[in-house]
Short mmCIF file of N, CA and C in Angstrom, two decimals:
data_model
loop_
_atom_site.label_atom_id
_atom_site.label_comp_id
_atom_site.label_asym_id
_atom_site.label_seq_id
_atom_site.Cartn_x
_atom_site.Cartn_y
_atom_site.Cartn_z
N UNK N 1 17.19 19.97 -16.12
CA UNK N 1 16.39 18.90 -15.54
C UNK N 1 17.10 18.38 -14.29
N UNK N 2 16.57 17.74 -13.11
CA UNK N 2 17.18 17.67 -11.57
C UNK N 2 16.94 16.24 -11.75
N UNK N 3 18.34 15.54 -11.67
CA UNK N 3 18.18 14.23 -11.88
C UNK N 3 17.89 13.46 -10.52
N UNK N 4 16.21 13.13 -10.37
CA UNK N 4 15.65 12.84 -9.02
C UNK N 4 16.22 11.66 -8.83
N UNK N 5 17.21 10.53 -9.08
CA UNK N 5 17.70 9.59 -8.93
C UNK N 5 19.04 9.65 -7.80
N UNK N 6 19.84 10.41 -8.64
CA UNK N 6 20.56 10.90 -7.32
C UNK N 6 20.67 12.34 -6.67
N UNK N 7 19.79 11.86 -5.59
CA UNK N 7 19.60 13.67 -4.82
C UNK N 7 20.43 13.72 -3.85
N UNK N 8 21.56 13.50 -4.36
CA UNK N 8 22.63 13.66 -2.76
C UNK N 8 23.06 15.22 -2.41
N UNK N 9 23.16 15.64 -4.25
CA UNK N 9 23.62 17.14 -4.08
C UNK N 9 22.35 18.55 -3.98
N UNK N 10 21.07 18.31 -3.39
CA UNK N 10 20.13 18.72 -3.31
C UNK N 10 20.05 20.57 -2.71
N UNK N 11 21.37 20.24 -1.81
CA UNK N 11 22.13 21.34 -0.69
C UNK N 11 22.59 22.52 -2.39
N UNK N 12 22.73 22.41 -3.07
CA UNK N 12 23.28 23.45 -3.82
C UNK N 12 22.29 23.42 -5.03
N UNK N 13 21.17 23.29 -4.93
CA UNK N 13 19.83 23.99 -6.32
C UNK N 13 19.90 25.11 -5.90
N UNK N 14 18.98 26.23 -6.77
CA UNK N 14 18.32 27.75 -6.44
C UNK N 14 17.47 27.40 -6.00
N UNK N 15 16.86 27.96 -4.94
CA UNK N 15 15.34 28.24 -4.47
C UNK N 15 14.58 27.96 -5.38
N UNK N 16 14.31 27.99 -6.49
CA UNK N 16 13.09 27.47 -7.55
C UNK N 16 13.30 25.65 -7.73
N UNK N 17 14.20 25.96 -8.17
CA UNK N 17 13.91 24.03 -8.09
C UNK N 17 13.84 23.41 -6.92
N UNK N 18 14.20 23.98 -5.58
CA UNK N 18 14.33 23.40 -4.23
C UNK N 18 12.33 23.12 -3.87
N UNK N 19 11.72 24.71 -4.17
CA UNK N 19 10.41 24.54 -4.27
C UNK N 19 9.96 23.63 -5.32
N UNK N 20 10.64 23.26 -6.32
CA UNK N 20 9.72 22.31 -7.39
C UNK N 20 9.93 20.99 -6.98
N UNK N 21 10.35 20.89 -6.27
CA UNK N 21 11.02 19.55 -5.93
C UNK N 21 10.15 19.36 -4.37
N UNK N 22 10.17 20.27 -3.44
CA UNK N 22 9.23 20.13 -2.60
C UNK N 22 7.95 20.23 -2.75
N UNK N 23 7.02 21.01 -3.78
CA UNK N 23 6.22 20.69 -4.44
C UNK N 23 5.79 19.25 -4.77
N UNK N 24 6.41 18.62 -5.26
CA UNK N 24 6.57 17.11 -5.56
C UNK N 24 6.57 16.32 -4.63
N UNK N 25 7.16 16.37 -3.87
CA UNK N 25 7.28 15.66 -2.53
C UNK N 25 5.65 15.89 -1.74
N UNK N 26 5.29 17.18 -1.31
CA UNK N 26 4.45 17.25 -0.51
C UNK N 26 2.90 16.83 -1.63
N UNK N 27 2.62 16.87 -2.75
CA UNK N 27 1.85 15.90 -3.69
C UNK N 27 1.95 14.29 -3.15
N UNK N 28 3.43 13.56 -3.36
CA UNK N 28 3.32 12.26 -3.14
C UNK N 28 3.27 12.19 -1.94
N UNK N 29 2.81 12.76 -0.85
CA UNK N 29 2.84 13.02 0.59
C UNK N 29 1.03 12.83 0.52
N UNK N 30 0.17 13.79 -0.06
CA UNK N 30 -1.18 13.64 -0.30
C UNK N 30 -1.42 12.77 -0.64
N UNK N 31 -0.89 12.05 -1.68
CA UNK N 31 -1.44 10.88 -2.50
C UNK N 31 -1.63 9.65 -1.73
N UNK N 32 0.11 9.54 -1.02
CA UNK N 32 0.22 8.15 -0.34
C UNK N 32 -0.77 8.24 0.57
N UNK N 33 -0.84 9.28 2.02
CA UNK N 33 -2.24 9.31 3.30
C UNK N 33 -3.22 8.97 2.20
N UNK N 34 -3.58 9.63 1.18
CA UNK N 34 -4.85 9.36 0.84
C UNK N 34 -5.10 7.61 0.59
N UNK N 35 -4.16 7.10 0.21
CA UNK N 35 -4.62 5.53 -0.51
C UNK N 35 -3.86 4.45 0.92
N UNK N 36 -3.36 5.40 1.58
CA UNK N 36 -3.21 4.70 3.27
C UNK N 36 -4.14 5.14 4.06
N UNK N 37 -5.28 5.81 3.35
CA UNK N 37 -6.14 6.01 4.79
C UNK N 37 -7.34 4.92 3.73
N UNK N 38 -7.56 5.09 2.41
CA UNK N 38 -7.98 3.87 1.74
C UNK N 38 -7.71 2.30 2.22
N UNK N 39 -6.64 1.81 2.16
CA UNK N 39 -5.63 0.56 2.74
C UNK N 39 -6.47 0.11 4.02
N UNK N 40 -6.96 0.98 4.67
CA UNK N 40 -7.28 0.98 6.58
C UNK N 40 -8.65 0.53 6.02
N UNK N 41 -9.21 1.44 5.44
CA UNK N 41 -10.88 1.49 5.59
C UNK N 41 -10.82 0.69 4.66
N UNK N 42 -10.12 0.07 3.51
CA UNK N 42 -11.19 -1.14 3.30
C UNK N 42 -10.68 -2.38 2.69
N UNK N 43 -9.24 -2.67 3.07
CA UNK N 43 -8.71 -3.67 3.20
C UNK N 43 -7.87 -4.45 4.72
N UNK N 44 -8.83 -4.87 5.03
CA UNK N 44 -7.97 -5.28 6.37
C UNK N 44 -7.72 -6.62 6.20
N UNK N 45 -6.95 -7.05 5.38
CA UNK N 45 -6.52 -8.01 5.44
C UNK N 45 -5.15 -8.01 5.59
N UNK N 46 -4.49 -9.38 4.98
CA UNK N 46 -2.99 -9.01 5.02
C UNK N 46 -2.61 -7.89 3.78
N UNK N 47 -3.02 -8.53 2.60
CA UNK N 47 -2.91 -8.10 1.30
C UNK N 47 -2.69 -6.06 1.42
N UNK N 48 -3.38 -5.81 2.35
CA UNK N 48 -3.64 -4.31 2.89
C UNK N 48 -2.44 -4.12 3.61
N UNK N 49 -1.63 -4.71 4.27
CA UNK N 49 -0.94 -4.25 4.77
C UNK N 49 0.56 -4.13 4.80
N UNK N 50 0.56 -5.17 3.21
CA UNK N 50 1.79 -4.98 2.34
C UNK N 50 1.94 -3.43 1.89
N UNK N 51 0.30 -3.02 1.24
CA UNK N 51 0.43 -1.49 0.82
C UNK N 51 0.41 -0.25 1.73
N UNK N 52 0.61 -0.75 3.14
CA UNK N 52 0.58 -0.07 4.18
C UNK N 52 2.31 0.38 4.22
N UNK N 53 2.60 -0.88 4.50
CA UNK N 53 4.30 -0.52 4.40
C UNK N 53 5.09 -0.56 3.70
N UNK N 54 4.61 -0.55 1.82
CA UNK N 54 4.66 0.29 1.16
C UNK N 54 4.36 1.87 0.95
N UNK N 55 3.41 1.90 1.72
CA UNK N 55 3.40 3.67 1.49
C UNK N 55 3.44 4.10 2.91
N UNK N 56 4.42 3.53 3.44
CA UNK N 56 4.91 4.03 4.42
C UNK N 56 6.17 4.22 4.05
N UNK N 57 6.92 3.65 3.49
CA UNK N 57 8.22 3.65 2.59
C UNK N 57 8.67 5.01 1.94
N UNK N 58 7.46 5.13 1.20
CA UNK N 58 7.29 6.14 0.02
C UNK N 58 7.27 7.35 1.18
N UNK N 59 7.02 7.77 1.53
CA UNK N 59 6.65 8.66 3.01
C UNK N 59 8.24 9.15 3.31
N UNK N 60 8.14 8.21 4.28
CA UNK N 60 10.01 8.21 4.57
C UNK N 60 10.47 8.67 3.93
N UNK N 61 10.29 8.82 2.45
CA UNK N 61 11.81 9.08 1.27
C UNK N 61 11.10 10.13 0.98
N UNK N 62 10.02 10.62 0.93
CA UNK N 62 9.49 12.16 0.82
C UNK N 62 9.95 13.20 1.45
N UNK N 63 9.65 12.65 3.03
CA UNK N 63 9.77 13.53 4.08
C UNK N 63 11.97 13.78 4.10
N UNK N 64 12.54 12.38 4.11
CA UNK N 64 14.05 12.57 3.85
C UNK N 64 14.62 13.57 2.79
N UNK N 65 13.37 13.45 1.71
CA UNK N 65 14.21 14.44 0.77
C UNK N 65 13.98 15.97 0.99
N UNK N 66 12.94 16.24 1.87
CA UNK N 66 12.74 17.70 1.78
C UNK N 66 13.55 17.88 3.12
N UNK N 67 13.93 16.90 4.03
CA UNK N 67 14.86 17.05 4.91
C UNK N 67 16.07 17.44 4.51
N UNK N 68 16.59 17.12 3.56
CA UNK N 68 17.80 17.01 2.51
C UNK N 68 18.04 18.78 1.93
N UNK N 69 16.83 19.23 1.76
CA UNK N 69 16.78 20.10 0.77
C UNK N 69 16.81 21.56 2.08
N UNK N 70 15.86 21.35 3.00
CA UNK N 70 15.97 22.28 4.26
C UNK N 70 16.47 21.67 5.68
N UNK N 71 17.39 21.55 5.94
CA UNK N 71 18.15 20.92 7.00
C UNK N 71 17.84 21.50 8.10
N UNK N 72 17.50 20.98 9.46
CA UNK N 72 16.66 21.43 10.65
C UNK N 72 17.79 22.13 11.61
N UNK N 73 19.44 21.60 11.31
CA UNK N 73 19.90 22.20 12.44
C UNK N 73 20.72 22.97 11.42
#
């Protein structure tokens, strides 16, 4: 089991859990746009835009962890 709490050591999985784990990520990647493109269209208030930068949050730490897992340079 890949203890998603601390993913510091992410650099040394096998290729299968690196994909199960990006798998995961790019899901909570769908989910959040989907209920942030919800948030836009039909809460414009403030109340909407707490869950805006909330799942903008969630985003960030998606996109960081598969950064983590495939490093760009």
């Amino acid at each position: 089991m890949i203890d998603y709490e601390n993913m510091d050591d992410l650099t040394h999985l096998n290729d299968e859990e690196k994909l199960e784990i990006v798998e995961m990520e790019i899901k909570k990647v769908v989910n959040i746009s989907d209920l942030l493109f919800q948030a836009l269209k039909y809460h414009e208030d403030m109340d909407g835009f707490n869950g805006l930068i909330y799942g903008s949050i969630l985003l960030s730490f998606s996109v960081f962890n598969i950064r983590k897992l495939f490093p760009l340079d």
